Coordinates of C-alpha atoms in Angstrom, one line a residue:
Chain A
D1 CA 13.0 76.0 -65.4
T2 CA 16.2 77.4 -63.8
A3 CA 15.9 80.5 -62.2
V4 CA 19.4 82.2 -62.3
S5 CA 21.5 80.3 -64.9
Q6 CA 25.2 80.8 -65.6
T7 CA 27.3 79.5 -68.5
P8 CA 29.8 78.0 -68.7
K9 CA 29.5 75.7 -65.5
Y10 CA 33.2 74.8 -66.0
L11 CA 36.0 76.8 -67.5
V12 CA 39.7 75.7 -67.6
T13 CA 42.0 77.9 -69.4
Q14 CA 45.6 79.2 -69.7
M15 CA 47.1 82.0 -67.5
G16 CA 46.8 85.3 -69.6
N17 CA 43.9 84.3 -71.6
D18 CA 40.5 86.7 -71.8
K19 CA 37.3 84.7 -70.9
S20 CA 33.5 85.7 -70.2
I21 CA 31.0 84.2 -67.9
K22 CA 27.6 84.8 -68.6
C23 CA 24.5 85.0 -66.5
E24 CA 20.6 85.1 -66.9
Q25 CA 17.7 85.3 -64.6
N26 CA 14.1 84.5 -65.5
L27 CA 12.6 85.8 -62.1
G28 CA 11.8 89.4 -63.3
H29 CA 14.3 90.9 -61.0
D30 CA 15.9 94.3 -61.3
T31 CA 19.1 93.6 -59.3
M32 CA 21.9 91.2 -60.1
Y33 CA 25.1 90.5 -58.6
W34 CA 28.5 88.8 -59.0
Y35 CA 30.3 87.0 -55.9
K36 CA 33.7 85.1 -55.9
Q37 CA 33.9 81.9 -53.8
D38 CA 37.5 80.9 -52.9
S39 CA 38.9 77.6 -52.2
K40 CA 37.9 77.9 -48.5
K41 CA 34.3 78.5 -49.5
F42 CA 34.2 82.4 -48.4
L43 CA 32.3 84.1 -50.6
K44 CA 32.4 87.8 -51.3
I45 CA 30.4 90.2 -53.5
M46 CA 32.2 91.6 -56.6
F47 CA 29.6 93.9 -58.3
S48 CA 26.0 94.4 -58.6
Y49 CA 23.6 96.2 -61.1
N50 CA 20.3 97.4 -60.6
N51 CA 18.1 98.2 -63.7
K52 CA 21.6 98.0 -65.9
E53 CA 23.2 100.3 -63.7
L54 CA 26.4 99.8 -61.7
I55 CA 25.6 99.9 -57.7
I56 CA 28.4 98.2 -56.1
N57 CA 32.1 98.0 -57.3
E58 CA 34.1 96.1 -54.8
T59 CA 37.8 96.3 -54.7
V60 CA 38.4 94.2 -57.8
P61 CA 41.2 94.2 -60.3
N62 CA 40.1 96.2 -63.2
R63 CA 40.9 93.0 -65.4
F64 CA 37.2 92.1 -64.2
S65 CA 34.8 93.9 -66.2
P66 CA 31.1 93.2 -65.6
K67 CA 28.4 94.2 -68.2
S68 CA 24.6 94.4 -68.1
P69 CA 22.9 94.5 -71.5
D70 CA 19.4 94.4 -69.9
K71 CA 17.9 93.8 -66.6
A72 CA 17.9 89.7 -67.0
H73 CA 21.4 89.3 -68.2
L74 CA 24.6 90.3 -66.3
N75 CA 28.0 89.0 -67.9
L76 CA 31.5 89.1 -66.3
H77 CA 34.5 89.4 -68.7
I78 CA 37.9 88.8 -67.3
N79 CA 41.2 90.0 -68.9
S80 CA 44.7 88.7 -68.7
L81 CA 43.7 85.7 -66.4
E82 CA 45.9 84.9 -63.3
L83 CA 46.5 81.9 -61.2
G84 CA 44.6 83.8 -58.4
D85 CA 41.5 84.2 -60.5
S86 CA 40.9 80.3 -59.8
A87 CA 37.4 80.1 -57.9
V88 CA 33.7 79.6 -58.3
Y89 CA 31.9 82.8 -59.4
F90 CA 28.4 83.0 -58.6
C91 CA 25.7 85.3 -60.1
A92 CA 22.9 86.1 -58.1
S93 CA 19.5 88.4 -58.5
S94 CA 17.2 89.9 -56.2
P95 CA 13.8 91.9 -56.8
G96 CA 15.5 95.1 -55.8
L97 CA 17.8 96.9 -53.8
G98 CA 16.2 97.0 -50.6
E99 CA 17.1 95.3 -47.4
A100 CA 14.4 92.6 -47.6
Q101 CA 14.9 91.4 -51.0
P102 CA 16.4 88.0 -50.8
Q103 CA 19.2 86.9 -53.2
H104 CA 18.7 83.9 -55.3
F105 CA 21.8 82.3 -56.7
G106 CA 22.9 80.4 -59.7
D107 CA 25.1 77.4 -59.5
G108 CA 28.5 78.9 -60.2
T109 CA 31.1 78.8 -62.8
R110 CA 34.2 76.9 -61.5
L111 CA 37.1 78.7 -63.2
S112 CA 40.4 77.1 -63.3
I113 CA 43.7 78.6 -64.4
L114 CA 46.4 76.5 -65.7
Chain B
Q1 CA 39.7 90.3 -38.5
K2 CA 37.0 89.4 -40.5
E3 CA 33.6 91.3 -40.2
V4 CA 31.8 88.0 -39.8
E5 CA 33.4 84.7 -38.1
Q6 CA 32.0 81.3 -38.6
D7 CA 33.5 78.0 -37.3
P8 CA 34.3 76.1 -40.7
G9 CA 33.9 72.9 -38.9
P10 CA 33.6 70.1 -40.1
L11 CA 30.5 69.1 -38.0
S12 CA 29.5 65.6 -38.0
V13 CA 26.5 64.4 -36.0
P14 CA 24.1 61.4 -36.4
E15 CA 20.6 61.4 -37.7
G16 CA 18.1 62.8 -35.4
A17 CA 20.6 65.2 -33.4
I18 CA 19.9 68.8 -32.8
V19 CA 22.4 70.9 -34.7
S20 CA 23.6 74.3 -33.6
L21 CA 25.5 76.5 -36.0
N22 CA 26.8 80.1 -34.9
C23 CA 28.4 83.1 -36.3
T24 CA 29.7 86.2 -34.6
Y25 CA 30.2 89.7 -36.2
S26 CA 31.8 92.9 -35.3
N27 CA 30.2 95.5 -37.3
S28 CA 27.0 96.9 -35.0
A29 CA 25.5 98.3 -38.2
F30 CA 24.4 94.8 -39.5
Q31 CA 20.5 94.7 -39.2
Y32 CA 19.4 91.8 -41.5
F33 CA 20.5 88.2 -40.8
M34 CA 20.4 85.3 -43.1
W35 CA 21.4 81.7 -43.3
Y36 CA 21.8 80.0 -46.7
R37 CA 22.4 76.4 -47.2
Q38 CA 24.9 75.4 -50.0
Y39 CA 25.0 71.8 -51.4
S40 CA 28.3 70.5 -53.1
R41 CA 28.6 72.0 -56.6
K42 CA 25.4 74.1 -56.1
G43 CA 24.6 77.7 -55.3
P44 CA 23.6 79.1 -51.8
E45 CA 19.9 78.8 -51.1
L46 CA 18.3 80.9 -48.8
L47 CA 17.0 79.2 -45.6
M48 CA 16.0 82.1 -43.1
Y49 CA 15.9 85.7 -43.0
T50 CA 15.6 87.8 -39.8
Y51 CA 15.4 91.3 -39.0
S52 CA 17.3 92.5 -35.7
S53 CA 17.2 90.4 -32.5
G54 CA 14.5 87.7 -31.7
N55 CA 13.9 84.2 -33.0
K56 CA 12.4 83.0 -36.1
E57 CA 11.2 79.4 -36.7
D58 CA 10.3 77.6 -40.1
G59 CA 9.7 73.7 -39.6
R60 CA 12.8 72.4 -38.2
F61 CA 14.9 75.4 -38.4
T62 CA 15.0 78.3 -35.9
A63 CA 17.1 81.1 -36.3
Q64 CA 18.3 83.4 -33.6
V65 CA 19.7 86.8 -33.4
D66 CA 21.4 88.3 -30.4
K67 CA 22.5 92.0 -31.5
S68 CA 23.8 92.5 -28.0
S69 CA 26.1 90.0 -28.2
K70 CA 26.8 90.4 -31.9
Y71 CA 25.9 86.7 -32.1
I72 CA 23.6 84.8 -34.4
S73 CA 22.5 80.9 -34.7
L74 CA 20.9 78.4 -36.6
F75 CA 19.4 75.4 -34.8
I76 CA 18.5 72.3 -37.0
R77 CA 16.1 69.7 -35.0
D78 CA 15.6 66.0 -36.0
S79 CA 18.6 66.6 -38.5
Q80 CA 18.4 64.2 -41.5
P81 CA 21.1 63.1 -43.9
S82 CA 19.8 65.4 -46.4
D83 CA 20.8 68.5 -44.3
S84 CA 24.2 67.8 -45.1
A85 CA 25.7 70.8 -46.6
T86 CA 27.6 73.8 -46.0
Y87 CA 25.8 76.4 -44.0
L88 CA 26.6 80.2 -44.6
C89 CA 25.5 83.1 -42.3
A90 CA 25.4 86.3 -44.2
M91 CA 24.7 90.0 -43.0
L92 CA 23.2 93.2 -44.4
R93 CA 23.9 96.6 -43.2
G94 CA 20.6 99.0 -43.4
T95 CA 22.1 101.0 -46.3
S96 CA 24.2 98.4 -47.9
Y97 CA 22.2 97.9 -51.2
G98 CA 22.1 94.2 -51.1
K99 CA 25.8 94.1 -50.3
L100 CA 25.9 90.6 -48.4
T101 CA 28.7 89.9 -46.1
F102 CA 29.3 86.2 -45.5
G103 CA 30.6 84.2 -42.7
Q104 CA 33.1 81.3 -44.2
G105 CA 30.5 78.6 -43.8
T106 CA 30.2 75.5 -41.7
I107 CA 30.4 72.1 -43.3
L108 CA 27.8 69.9 -41.7
T109 CA 27.6 66.2 -42.2
V110 CA 24.5 64.2 -40.7
H111 CA 25.3 60.5 -40.9
P112 CA 22.6 57.7 -40.9

C-alpha cells in the first residue's frame, strides 16, 4: 500500500500547455511538500502545506500554483509550460512541521517538455 | 556557492568495501542532518537522521556530524550491490518548518 503516491508517473507535453500533477498520502500526516529535482539530481523545495495552509513558498515562477483540497492531498498546477520546467517533481509528507519530523517521498512525476 | 556541497561521484567500489560519503555546508544554522538513499526512478528514502554533532549507528550505516568543521559523513560497512544508489545529504535549520536543503547526491555503485 503506497504511502505517498503521485499521478501521473510520466508526463510528456508541448511547450505552452497547462498541466497538473496530483499527490496523495495515506500516512495521516499534516504536512505535504513539493520538490523539484533537476537533471543533475539536485533536489530543491518549492512549496509546503500544513493542514491545507501554505507554509513555504520558495522563489518559484507564479506559473506554478499548488493547491491542497485536504490534508491528504496536494496538487501542483503548472501554466504555460516552458522547456526549463522539464524535471522530476517529488511530493513528500511529514507528520508535522517540527524539525524531528522525517519526510517521506513519493516516486516522482517525470515531466518532459517538447 | 551552494549551501551544501556534495561530490557527485560517481563512486565505484567492490562488494564488501567500506564506503565513505561526505557533505560540507556553509550555514552554521543547520542543526538537523539526514542521509537519504535514492534508487533509480524512485523517491528518496530516509536512511539516517541526526541532531547536532556526534555519531549515530544503524546496522551497517554510521552517520557522523562535525559541526565545528561543518562536515557530515555516512559510512557503509560491508557494502552490498543492493547499496548501489544515489545518496543525498540533507539539512534543516532549527526554525525552517521542514525546509530541507539537499546536497547534489553521490552516485554509488557496488560491484560484485
